[in-house]
mmCIF file of C-alpha atoms in Angstrom:
data_model
loop_
_atom_site.group_PDB
_atom_site.id
_atom_site.type_symbol
_atom_site.label_atom_id
_atom_site.label_comp_id
_atom_site.label_asym_id
_atom_site.label_seq_id
_atom_site.Cartn_x
_atom_site.Cartn_y
_atom_site.Cartn_z
ATOM 1 C CA GLN D 661 -72.354 -14.236 11.519
ATOM 2 C CA VAL D 662 -69.907 -15.982 13.780
ATOM 3 C CA HIS D 663 -69.542 -14.554 17.400
ATOM 4 C CA LEU D 664 -67.121 -16.418 19.570
ATOM 5 C CA VAL D 665 -67.138 -16.336 23.433
ATOM 6 C CA GLU D 666 -64.396 -17.735 25.217
ATOM 7 C CA SER D 667 -64.406 -19.161 28.890
ATOM 8 C CA GLU D 668 -61.771 -17.584 31.430
ATOM 9 C CA GLY D 669 -58.506 -19.097 31.528
ATOM 10 C CA GLY D 670 -56.502 -19.495 34.716
ATOM 11 C CA SER D 671 -53.361 -20.117 36.632
ATOM 12 C CA VAL D 672 -51.996 -23.431 37.273
ATOM 13 C CA GLN D 673 -48.740 -25.094 38.425
ATOM 14 C CA ASP D 674 -46.340 -26.959 36.194
ATOM 15 C CA GLY D 675 -48.056 -30.341 35.122
ATOM 16 C CA GLY D 676 -51.529 -29.023 35.742
ATOM 17 C CA SER D 677 -54.633 -29.098 33.682
ATOM 18 C CA LEU D 678 -57.169 -26.585 32.146
ATOM 19 C CA ARG D 679 -60.197 -26.785 29.901
ATOM 20 C CA LEU D 680 -60.870 -23.809 27.736
ATOM 21 C CA SER D 681 -64.178 -23.493 26.063
ATOM 22 C CA CYS D 682 -65.348 -21.599 23.034
ATOM 23 C CA ARG D 683 -69.075 -20.945 21.997
ATOM 24 C CA ASP D 684 -70.436 -19.745 18.830
ATOM 25 C CA SER D 685 -73.207 -17.612 20.321
ATOM 26 C CA ALA D 686 -74.641 -16.506 17.051
ATOM 27 C CA ARG D 687 -75.028 -20.051 15.767
ATOM 28 C CA GLY D 688 -75.681 -18.948 12.296
ATOM 29 C CA TYR D 689 -73.545 -21.579 10.402
ATOM 30 C CA SER D 690 -73.389 -25.366 11.063
ATOM 31 C CA HIS D 691 -70.079 -26.059 9.435
ATOM 32 C CA LEU D 692 -67.071 -24.388 10.799
ATOM 33 C CA CYS D 693 -63.597 -24.935 10.819
ATOM 34 C CA MET D 694 -62.656 -24.105 14.428
ATOM 35 C CA GLY D 695 -59.260 -24.261 16.383
ATOM 36 C CA TRP D 696 -57.110 -22.531 19.025
ATOM 37 C CA PHE D 697 -54.047 -20.459 18.778
ATOM 38 C CA ARG D 698 -51.739 -18.692 21.383
ATOM 39 C CA GLN D 699 -49.802 -15.688 21.586
ATOM 40 C CA ALA D 700 -47.074 -14.927 24.282
ATOM 41 C CA PRO D 701 -45.555 -11.437 24.805
ATOM 42 C CA GLY D 702 -42.619 -11.095 22.139
ATOM 43 C CA LYS D 703 -43.450 -14.225 20.522
ATOM 44 C CA GLU D 704 -45.263 -15.147 17.259
ATOM 45 C CA ARG D 705 -48.757 -16.417 17.095
ATOM 46 C CA GLU D 706 -48.720 -20.244 17.315
ATOM 47 C CA GLY D 707 -51.417 -22.197 16.022
ATOM 48 C CA LEU D 708 -52.149 -25.269 18.264
ATOM 49 C CA ALA D 709 -55.137 -27.422 17.085
ATOM 50 C CA LEU D 710 -57.935 -27.464 14.649
ATOM 51 C CA ILE D 711 -61.180 -29.365 14.339
ATOM 52 C CA GLU D 712 -63.438 -29.606 11.363
ATOM 53 C CA SER D 713 -67.164 -29.724 11.334
ATOM 54 C CA ASP D 714 -67.180 -33.711 11.265
ATOM 55 C CA GLY D 715 -64.858 -33.737 14.377
ATOM 56 C CA THR D 716 -61.558 -34.517 12.587
ATOM 57 C CA ALA D 717 -58.765 -32.902 14.570
ATOM 58 C CA GLU D 718 -55.226 -31.931 14.299
ATOM 59 C CA TYR D 719 -52.487 -30.608 16.506
ATOM 60 C CA ALA D 720 -49.111 -29.002 16.520
ATOM 61 C CA ASP D 721 -46.260 -30.713 17.515
ATOM 62 C CA SER D 722 -45.763 -28.660 20.628
ATOM 63 C CA VAL D 723 -49.099 -29.645 22.141
ATOM 64 C CA LYS D 724 -49.632 -33.163 20.631
ATOM 65 C CA GLY D 725 -50.412 -35.746 23.398
ATOM 66 C CA ARG D 726 -51.055 -33.160 26.028
ATOM 67 C CA PHE D 727 -53.786 -30.928 24.497
ATOM 68 C CA THR D 728 -57.184 -32.228 23.181
ATOM 69 C CA ILE D 729 -59.603 -30.317 21.085
ATOM 70 C CA SER D 730 -63.257 -31.509 20.963
ATOM 71 C CA LYS D 731 -66.601 -29.971 20.127
ATOM 72 C CA ASP D 732 -70.111 -30.393 21.281
ATOM 73 C CA THR D 733 -72.517 -29.811 18.200
ATOM 74 C CA VAL D 734 -75.613 -29.439 20.521
ATOM 75 C CA ASP D 735 -74.393 -25.998 21.801
ATOM 76 C CA ASP D 736 -71.857 -25.343 19.013
ATOM 77 C CA THR D 737 -68.944 -25.379 21.783
ATOM 78 C CA VAL D 738 -65.456 -26.096 21.143
ATOM 79 C CA TYR D 739 -63.181 -27.283 23.984
ATOM 80 C CA LEU D 740 -59.427 -27.291 24.595
ATOM 81 C CA GLN D 741 -58.276 -29.699 27.400
ATOM 82 C CA MET D 742 -54.857 -28.934 28.289
ATOM 83 C CA ASN D 743 -53.025 -31.523 30.371
ATOM 84 C CA ARG D 744 -49.391 -31.637 31.719
ATOM 85 C CA LEU D 745 -49.001 -28.085 31.203
ATOM 86 C CA LYS D 746 -45.622 -26.445 31.133
ATOM 87 C CA PRO D 747 -44.378 -22.743 32.047
ATOM 88 C CA GLU D 748 -43.837 -22.412 28.294
ATOM 89 C CA ASP D 749 -47.516 -22.694 27.724
ATOM 90 C CA THR D 750 -48.012 -19.470 29.301
ATOM 91 C CA ALA D 751 -49.833 -17.173 26.825
ATOM 92 C CA MET D 752 -52.985 -15.492 25.852
ATOM 93 C CA TYR D 753 -55.312 -18.179 24.074
ATOM 94 C CA TYR D 754 -57.726 -17.513 21.332
ATOM 95 C CA CYS D 755 -60.400 -19.337 19.675
ATOM 96 C CA GLY D 756 -60.799 -18.821 16.056
ATOM 97 C CA ALA D 757 -63.207 -20.060 13.214
ATOM 98 C CA ASP D 758 -63.808 -19.934 9.720
ATOM 99 C CA ARG D 759 -67.103 -20.653 7.547
ATOM 100 C CA ALA D 760 -65.705 -23.828 6.132
ATOM 101 C CA ARG D 761 -66.447 -27.527 6.361
ATOM 102 C CA LEU D 762 -62.746 -28.271 6.210
ATOM 103 C CA CYS D 763 -59.505 -26.923 7.899
ATOM 104 C CA PRO D 764 -56.203 -26.439 6.403
ATOM 105 C CA HIS D 765 -53.894 -29.254 7.404
ATOM 106 C CA CYS D 766 -51.349 -28.566 10.137
ATOM 107 C CA LEU D 767 -47.809 -28.397 8.623
ATOM 108 C CA GLY D 768 -44.311 -28.137 9.564
ATOM 109 C CA GLY D 769 -45.279 -28.866 13.248
ATOM 110 C CA THR D 770 -47.681 -26.004 13.593
ATOM 111 C CA CYS D 771 -51.392 -25.281 12.704
ATOM 112 C CA TYR D 772 -53.260 -22.795 10.785
ATOM 113 C CA SER D 773 -54.331 -19.509 12.823
ATOM 114 C CA ASP D 774 -55.433 -17.213 10.421
ATOM 115 C CA PHE D 775 -59.024 -17.307 11.193
ATOM 116 C CA GLY D 776 -61.802 -14.881 9.766
ATOM 117 C CA TYR D 777 -63.378 -15.035 13.239
ATOM 118 C CA VAL D 778 -61.502 -14.745 16.507
ATOM 119 C CA GLY D 779 -62.595 -14.712 20.286
ATOM 120 C CA GLN D 780 -61.604 -12.164 22.885
ATOM 121 C CA GLY D 781 -58.683 -14.106 24.123
ATOM 122 C CA THR D 782 -58.125 -15.738 27.442
ATOM 123 C CA GLN D 783 -55.076 -15.757 29.568
ATOM 124 C CA VAL D 784 -53.322 -18.896 30.686
ATOM 125 C CA ASN D 785 -50.537 -18.815 33.257
ATOM 126 C CA VAL D 786 -48.450 -21.816 34.153
ATOM 127 C CA SER D 787 -45.925 -21.379 37.069
ATOM 128 C CA SER D 788 -43.039 -23.493 37.715
#
């Protein structure tokens, strides 16, 4: 099984930074495609970043250069470092995982987000 537990989000001002974490507390599988997506009220789900089991990462155009996804294989935790946050980044953020060594490529400026396992979600608010 995969059980994803996310850290608390938070509130920052325009231009600020936050780091989210997501840990697989079940630790049943060593090869996972993991990623982050978000959803704001009235908007569609947006895939943001993916990381494969070997650490290969991809990003959506909207966050490329501002967000960094990384993983710590020792404790099966994936991080999303978010810099230069903007008010339009305000959303509920979710961590997702699939039992797969590879992730689908990000295409058309956005990333895959239809994960089989999803965390509880955490709110990020960016004020202007």
